[in-house]
XYZ file of C-alpha atoms in Angstrom:
462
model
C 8.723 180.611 34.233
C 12.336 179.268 35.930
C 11.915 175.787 37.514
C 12.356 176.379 41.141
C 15.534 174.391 41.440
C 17.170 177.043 39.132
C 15.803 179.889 40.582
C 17.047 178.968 43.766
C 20.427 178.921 42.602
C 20.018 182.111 40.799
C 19.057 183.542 44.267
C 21.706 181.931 46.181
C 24.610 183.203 43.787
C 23.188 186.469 43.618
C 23.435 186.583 47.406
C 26.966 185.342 47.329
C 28.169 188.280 44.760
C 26.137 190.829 47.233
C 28.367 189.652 50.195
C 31.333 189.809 49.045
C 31.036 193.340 47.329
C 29.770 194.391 50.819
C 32.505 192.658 52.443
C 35.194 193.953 50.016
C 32.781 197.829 50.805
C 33.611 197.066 54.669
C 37.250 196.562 54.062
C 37.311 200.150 52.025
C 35.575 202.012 54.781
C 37.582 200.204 57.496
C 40.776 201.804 55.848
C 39.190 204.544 55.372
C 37.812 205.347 59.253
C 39.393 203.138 61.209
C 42.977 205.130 61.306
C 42.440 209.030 61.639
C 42.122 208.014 65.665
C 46.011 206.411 65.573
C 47.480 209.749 64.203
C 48.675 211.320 67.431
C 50.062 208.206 68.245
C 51.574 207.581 64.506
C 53.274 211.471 64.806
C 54.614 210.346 68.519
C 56.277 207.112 67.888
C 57.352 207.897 63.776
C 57.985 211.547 64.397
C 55.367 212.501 61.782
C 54.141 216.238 60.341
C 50.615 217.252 59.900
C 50.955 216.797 56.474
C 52.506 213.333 56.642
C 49.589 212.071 58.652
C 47.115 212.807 55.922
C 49.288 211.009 53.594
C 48.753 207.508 55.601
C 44.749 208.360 54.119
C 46.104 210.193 51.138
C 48.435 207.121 49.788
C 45.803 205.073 50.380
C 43.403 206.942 48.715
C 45.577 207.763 45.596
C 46.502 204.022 44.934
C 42.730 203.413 44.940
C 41.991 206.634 42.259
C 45.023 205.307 40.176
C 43.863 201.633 39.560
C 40.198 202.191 39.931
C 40.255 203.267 35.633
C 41.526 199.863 35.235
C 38.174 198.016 36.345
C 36.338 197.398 32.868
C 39.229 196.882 30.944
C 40.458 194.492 33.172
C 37.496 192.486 34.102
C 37.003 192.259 30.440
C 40.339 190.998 29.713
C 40.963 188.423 32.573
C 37.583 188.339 33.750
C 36.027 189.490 37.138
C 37.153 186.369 39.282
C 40.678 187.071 38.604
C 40.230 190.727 38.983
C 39.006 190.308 42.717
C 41.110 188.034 43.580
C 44.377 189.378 42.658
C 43.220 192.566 43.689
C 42.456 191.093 47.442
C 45.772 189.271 47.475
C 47.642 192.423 47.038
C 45.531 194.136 49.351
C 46.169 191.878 52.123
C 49.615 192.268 51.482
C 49.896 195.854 51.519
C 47.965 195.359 54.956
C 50.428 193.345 56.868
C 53.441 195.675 55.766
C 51.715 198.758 57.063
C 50.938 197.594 60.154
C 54.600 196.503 60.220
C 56.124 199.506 59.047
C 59.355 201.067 60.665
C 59.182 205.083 59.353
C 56.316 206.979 58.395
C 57.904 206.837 55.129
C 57.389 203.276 54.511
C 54.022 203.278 56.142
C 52.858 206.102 53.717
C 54.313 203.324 50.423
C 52.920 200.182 51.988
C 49.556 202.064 52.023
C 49.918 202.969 48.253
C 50.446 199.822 47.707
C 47.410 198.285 50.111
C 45.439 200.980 47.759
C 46.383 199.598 45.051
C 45.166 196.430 45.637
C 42.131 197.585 46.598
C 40.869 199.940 43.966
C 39.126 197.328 42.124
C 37.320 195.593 44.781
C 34.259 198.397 44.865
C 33.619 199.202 41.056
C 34.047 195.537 40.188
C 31.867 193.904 43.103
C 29.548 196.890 43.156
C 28.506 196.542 39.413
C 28.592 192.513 39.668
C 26.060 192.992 42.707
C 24.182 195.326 40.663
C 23.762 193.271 37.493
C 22.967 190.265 39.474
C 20.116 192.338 40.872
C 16.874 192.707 39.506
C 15.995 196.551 38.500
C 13.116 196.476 40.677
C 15.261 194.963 44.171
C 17.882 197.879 43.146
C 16.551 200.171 46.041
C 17.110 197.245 48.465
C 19.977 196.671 47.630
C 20.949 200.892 47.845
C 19.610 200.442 51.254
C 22.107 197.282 52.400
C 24.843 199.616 51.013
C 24.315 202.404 52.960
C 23.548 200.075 56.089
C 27.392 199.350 55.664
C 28.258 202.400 55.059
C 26.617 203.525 58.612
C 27.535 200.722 60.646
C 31.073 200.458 59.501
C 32.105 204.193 60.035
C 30.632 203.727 63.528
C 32.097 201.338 64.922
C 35.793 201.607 63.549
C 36.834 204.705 64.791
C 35.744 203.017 68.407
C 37.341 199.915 67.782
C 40.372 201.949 66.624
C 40.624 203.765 70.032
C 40.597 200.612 72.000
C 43.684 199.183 69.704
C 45.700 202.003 70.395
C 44.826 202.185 73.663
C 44.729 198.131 74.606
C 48.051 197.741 72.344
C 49.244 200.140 69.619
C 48.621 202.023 66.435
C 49.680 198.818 64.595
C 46.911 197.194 65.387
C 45.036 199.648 63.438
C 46.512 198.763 60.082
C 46.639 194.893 60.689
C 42.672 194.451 61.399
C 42.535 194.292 57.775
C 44.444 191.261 57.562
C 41.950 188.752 58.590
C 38.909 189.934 57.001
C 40.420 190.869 53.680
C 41.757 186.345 54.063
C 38.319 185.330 54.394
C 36.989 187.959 51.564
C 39.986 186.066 49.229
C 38.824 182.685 49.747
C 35.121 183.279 49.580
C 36.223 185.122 45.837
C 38.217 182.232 44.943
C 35.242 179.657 45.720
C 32.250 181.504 45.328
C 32.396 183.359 41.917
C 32.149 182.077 38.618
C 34.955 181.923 36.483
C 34.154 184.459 33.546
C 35.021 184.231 30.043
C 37.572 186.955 29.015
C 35.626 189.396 26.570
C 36.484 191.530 23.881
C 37.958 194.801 25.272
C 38.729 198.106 23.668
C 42.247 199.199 23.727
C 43.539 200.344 26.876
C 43.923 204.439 26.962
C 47.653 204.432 28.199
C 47.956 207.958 27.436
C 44.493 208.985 29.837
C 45.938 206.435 32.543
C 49.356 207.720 32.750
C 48.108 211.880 31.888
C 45.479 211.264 35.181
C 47.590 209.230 37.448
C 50.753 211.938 37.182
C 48.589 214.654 37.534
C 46.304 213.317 40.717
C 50.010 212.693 42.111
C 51.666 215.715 41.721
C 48.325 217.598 42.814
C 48.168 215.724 46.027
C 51.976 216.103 46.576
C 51.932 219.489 45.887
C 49.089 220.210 48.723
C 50.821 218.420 51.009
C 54.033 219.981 50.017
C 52.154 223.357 50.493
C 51.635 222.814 53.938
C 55.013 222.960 54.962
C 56.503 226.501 55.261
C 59.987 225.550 54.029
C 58.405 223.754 50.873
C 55.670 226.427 49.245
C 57.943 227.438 46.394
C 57.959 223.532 45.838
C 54.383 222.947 46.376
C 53.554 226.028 43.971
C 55.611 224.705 41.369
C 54.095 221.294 41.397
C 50.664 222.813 41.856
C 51.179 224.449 38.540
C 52.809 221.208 37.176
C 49.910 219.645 37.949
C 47.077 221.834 36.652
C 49.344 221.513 32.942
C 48.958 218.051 33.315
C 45.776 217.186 33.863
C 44.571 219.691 31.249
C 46.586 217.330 28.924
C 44.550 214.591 30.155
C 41.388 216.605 29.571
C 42.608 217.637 26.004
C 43.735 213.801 25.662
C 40.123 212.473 26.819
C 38.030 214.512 24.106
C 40.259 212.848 21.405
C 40.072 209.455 22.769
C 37.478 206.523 20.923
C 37.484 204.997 23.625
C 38.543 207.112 27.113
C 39.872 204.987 29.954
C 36.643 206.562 31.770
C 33.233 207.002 30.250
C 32.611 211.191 31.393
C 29.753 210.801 28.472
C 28.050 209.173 31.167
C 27.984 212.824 33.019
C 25.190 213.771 30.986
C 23.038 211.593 33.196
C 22.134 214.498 35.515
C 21.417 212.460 38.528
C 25.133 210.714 38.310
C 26.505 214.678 37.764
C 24.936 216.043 40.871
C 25.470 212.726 42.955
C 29.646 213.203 41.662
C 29.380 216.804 42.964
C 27.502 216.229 46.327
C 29.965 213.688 47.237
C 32.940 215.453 46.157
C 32.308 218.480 48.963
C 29.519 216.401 51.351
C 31.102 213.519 52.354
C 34.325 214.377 51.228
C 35.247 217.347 52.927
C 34.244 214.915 56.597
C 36.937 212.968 55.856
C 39.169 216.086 56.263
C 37.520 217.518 58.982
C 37.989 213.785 60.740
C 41.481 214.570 60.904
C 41.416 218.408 62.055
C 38.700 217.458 64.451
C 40.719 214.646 65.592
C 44.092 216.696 66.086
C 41.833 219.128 68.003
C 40.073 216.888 69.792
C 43.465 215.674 71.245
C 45.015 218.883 71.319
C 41.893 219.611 74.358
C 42.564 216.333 76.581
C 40.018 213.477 74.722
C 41.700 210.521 74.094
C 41.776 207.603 71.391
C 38.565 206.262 72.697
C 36.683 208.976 73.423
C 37.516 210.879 69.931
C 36.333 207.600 68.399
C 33.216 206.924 70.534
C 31.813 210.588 69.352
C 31.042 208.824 65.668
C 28.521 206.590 68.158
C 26.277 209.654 67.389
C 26.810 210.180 64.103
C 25.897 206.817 63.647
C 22.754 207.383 65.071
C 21.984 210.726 63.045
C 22.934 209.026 59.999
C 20.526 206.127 60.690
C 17.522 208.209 60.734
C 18.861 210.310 58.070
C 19.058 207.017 55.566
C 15.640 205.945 56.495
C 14.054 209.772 55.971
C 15.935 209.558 52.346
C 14.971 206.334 51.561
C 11.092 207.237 52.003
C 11.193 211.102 51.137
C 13.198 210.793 47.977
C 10.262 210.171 45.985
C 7.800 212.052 47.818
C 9.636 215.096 48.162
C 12.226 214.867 45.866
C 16.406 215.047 46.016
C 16.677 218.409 45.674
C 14.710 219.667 49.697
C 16.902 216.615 51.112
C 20.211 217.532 49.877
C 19.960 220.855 50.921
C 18.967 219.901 54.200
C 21.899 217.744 54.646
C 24.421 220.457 53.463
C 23.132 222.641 55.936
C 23.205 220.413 58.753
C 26.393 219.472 58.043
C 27.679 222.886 57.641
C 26.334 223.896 60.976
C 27.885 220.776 62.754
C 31.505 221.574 61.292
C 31.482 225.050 62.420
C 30.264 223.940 65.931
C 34.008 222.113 66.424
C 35.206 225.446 66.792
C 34.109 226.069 70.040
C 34.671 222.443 71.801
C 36.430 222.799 75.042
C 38.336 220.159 77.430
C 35.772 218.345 79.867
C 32.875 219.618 77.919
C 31.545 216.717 75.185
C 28.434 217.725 74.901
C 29.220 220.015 72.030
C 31.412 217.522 69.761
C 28.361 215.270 70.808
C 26.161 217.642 68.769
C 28.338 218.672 66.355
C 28.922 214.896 65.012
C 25.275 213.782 65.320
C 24.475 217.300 62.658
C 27.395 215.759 60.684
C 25.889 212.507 60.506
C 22.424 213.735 60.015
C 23.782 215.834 57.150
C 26.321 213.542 55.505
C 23.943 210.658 55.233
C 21.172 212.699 53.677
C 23.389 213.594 51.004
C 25.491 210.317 50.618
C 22.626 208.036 50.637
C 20.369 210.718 48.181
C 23.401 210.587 45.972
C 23.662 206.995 45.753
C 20.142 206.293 44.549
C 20.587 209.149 41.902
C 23.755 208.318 40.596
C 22.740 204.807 39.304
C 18.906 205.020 39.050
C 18.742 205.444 35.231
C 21.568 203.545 34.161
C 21.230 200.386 31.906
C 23.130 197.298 32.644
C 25.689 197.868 29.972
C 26.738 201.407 31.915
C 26.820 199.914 35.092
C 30.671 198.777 35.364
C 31.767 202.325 33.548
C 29.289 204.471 35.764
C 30.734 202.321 38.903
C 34.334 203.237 37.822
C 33.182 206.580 37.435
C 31.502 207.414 40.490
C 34.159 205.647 42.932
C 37.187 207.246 41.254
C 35.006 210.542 41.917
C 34.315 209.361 45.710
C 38.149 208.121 46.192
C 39.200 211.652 44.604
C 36.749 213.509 47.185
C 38.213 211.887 49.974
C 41.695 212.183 49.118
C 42.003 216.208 47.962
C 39.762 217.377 50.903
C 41.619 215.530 53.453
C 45.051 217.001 51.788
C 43.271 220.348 51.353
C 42.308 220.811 54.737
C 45.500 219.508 56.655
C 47.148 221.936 53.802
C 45.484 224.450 55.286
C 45.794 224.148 58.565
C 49.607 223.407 58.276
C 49.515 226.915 56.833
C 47.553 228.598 59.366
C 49.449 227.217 62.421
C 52.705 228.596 60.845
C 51.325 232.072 60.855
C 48.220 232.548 62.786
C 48.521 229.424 65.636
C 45.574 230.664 67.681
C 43.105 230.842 65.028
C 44.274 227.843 63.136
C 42.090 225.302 63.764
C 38.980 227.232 63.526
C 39.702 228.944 59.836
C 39.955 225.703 58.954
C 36.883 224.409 60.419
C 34.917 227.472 59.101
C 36.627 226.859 55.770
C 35.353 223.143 55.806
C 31.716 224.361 56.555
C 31.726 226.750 53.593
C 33.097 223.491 51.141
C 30.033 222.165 52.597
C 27.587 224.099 50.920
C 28.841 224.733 47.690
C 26.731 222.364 45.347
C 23.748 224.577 46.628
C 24.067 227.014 43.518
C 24.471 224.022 40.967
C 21.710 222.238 42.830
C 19.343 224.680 42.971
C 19.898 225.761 39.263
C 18.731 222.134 37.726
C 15.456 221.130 36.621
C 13.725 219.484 39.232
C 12.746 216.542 36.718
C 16.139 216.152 36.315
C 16.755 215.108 39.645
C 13.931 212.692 40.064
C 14.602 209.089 41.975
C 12.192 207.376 39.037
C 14.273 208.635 36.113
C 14.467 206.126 33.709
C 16.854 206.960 31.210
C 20.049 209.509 31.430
């Protein structure tokens, strides 16, 4: 039995490490909402393509992927204090010169560079939270994530309106600056100071392979969307799928890989990597279509922001149904549910008129419904049954997958519909819409084909 004095302190640090991982989660989401409502006024002022919006996400996105590898070895090496702190520093940085940026091209490299300093604040403070947490307060402390993760994309895309409309894009980017200050202090007098482990050699060969072939992939869909650059983007697309079947090759061989895929054999982190990859994924694309669409038919900043008010709302009710039907009914009805809804909500944008919001209205509050179901399902799976030891690997893991998700539907989908309006103008925005809502529902067949016990919330082991 801990005296009470000590377990008070155990309590009150655990606390700590939980606020600032959710603090360092509400800067990531922040980044990640907050800007798709700036674009037309981005492409107005900087003079910038379809394709060179989605890089402002993509750049972001991809510095994120690139360092997000780096986690364990790092916070093994210099230990996790150092980790977040540097990694806030630079973030904070990269804030300030992309909300001061004087060409799309520099905003698209300070952004690689704010992403950069960011990748390590989720998988670091997300498995500190987690090992500070007792097994049994896990699900609580799934719940408080996804209560971010609702409140967060909310509220930005609002508050992002009323900054381009009150002032300008700029204010956008520079929110950041502020809260990412206070995260950096709180790091710096909060946290522990760890003592540097032992730490397997670092697989320079996987890191380099995996970072030059998420680039050139992401370049080469962006590249693809321009009519005077396919031969380019083809090339590269090619270039790409040589090199990260190198990395593949490369990984197999490796002791000691700079990520852990033998953790994929856990079925419930598989399906959770999957689900998020097309679910929640594939809304971050449609964010921006929807939003150039939106636009296109009269709404403005605000308005296109205030219609993830009902999302919010559909996504609150679908975390609480998931939280309590998970184990009664099991992942497998819920997930499917929430594909479906979502599906039906993305196809919906194709028939939203000027004056009319009661459709977008309905469309968002399906995609919420549908998007929650399946992000907050998939969170609970993915790190259920893993032990402590897996927890900063697994972590690495699933963000680089949910960074990835984000960052190749989003180029995927503005790809396409760079494509389309070359060639078929009218019908442009809907293809891609209807393309979007088929993504949707592709983890049905792999879903559907898994042993139910292999899905289950109470899974102990992988």
């Amino acid at each position: 039995m801990l005296p009470p004095r000590f377990r008070e302190c155990v309590m009150v640090y655990r606390a700590r490490v939980e606020l600032l991982y959710l603090l360092g989660f509400s800067l990531d989401l922040v980044n990640m909402f907050i800007g798709t409502v700036a674009y037309p006024a981005i492409a107005a002022e900087l003079h910038a393509s379809v394709s060179q919006l989605a890089w402002i996400g993509n750049a972001y996105m991809l510095g994120l992927t690139l360092v997000i590898p780096l986690g364990h070895w790092l916070a093994a090496r210099v230990g996790e204090r150092r980790v977040l702190c540097l990694s806030l520093a630079l973030f904070t940085v990269g804030a300030l010169l992309a909300g001061t940026a004087p060409s799309i091209a520099w905003l698209i490299a300070w952004r690689l560079l704010q992403g950069l300093g960011g990748g390590l604040l989720i998988p670091v403070g997300q498995a500190a939270a987690y090992r500070e947490c007792p097994p049994a307060d896990r699900a609580r402390l799934t719940t408080r994530i996804m209560a971010v993760a609702l409140l967060v994309p909310a509220l930005s895309p609002t508050l992002g309106g009323l900054l381009v409309e009150w002032g300008s894009w700029r204010g956008v980017l520079l929110i950041s600056v502020p809260l990412a200050v206070v995260a950096l202090v709180l790091a710096a007098c909060w946290l522990h100071p760890s003592v540097p482990a032992s730490a397997p050699a670092l697989d320079r060969r996987g890191l380099l392979l995996g970072g030059v072939g998420l680039s050139l992939l992401l370049l080469a869909l962006s590249l693809l969307a321009e009519p005077a650059q396919q031969m380019s983007g083809a090339a590269l697309l090619v270039g790409a799928a040589l090199v990260l079947s190198g990395y593949a090759r490369s990984a197999r061989r490796t002791t000691h890989p700079v990520l852990h895929w033998s953790l994929l054999r856990h079925a419930g982190l598989r399906v959770a990597m999957l689900v998020y990859l097309l679910v929640p994924g594939t809304f971050i694309g449609v964010q921006l279509v929807a939003t150039l669409l939106l636009h296109r038919q009269g709404y403005g900043p605000a308005a296109i922001g205030g219609f993830m008010l009902p999302w919010a709302i559909a996504s609150a009710c679908a975390i609480a149904t998931a939280r309590h039907g998970l184990t009664r009914i099991g992942a497998r009805p819920l997930l499917s549910a929430g594909m479906g809804c979502q599906a039906v909500g993305i196809a919906l944008l194709t028939g939203v008129q000027s004056g009319h919001p009661v459709l977008p209205v309905v469309a968002f509050a399906l995609m919420g419904l549908g998007g929650s179901l399946c992000s907050s399902s998939a969170q609970t799976l993915a790190f259920q049954g893993l032990a402590d030891t897996d927890l900063l690997p697994g972590s690495a893991l699933w963000n680089l997958n949910r960074q990835l998700s984000f960052c190749l539907a989003a180029a995927l989908l503005a790809c396409v519909l760079g494509a389309l309006s070359a060639v078929l103008p009218e019908r442009a925005f809907t293809l891609t819409l209807l393309l979007a809502s088929s993504m949707t529902l592709l983890p049905l067949l792999p879903l559907w084909r898994l042993p139910a016990a292999s899905l289950s919330a109470s899974a102990s082991s992988p």
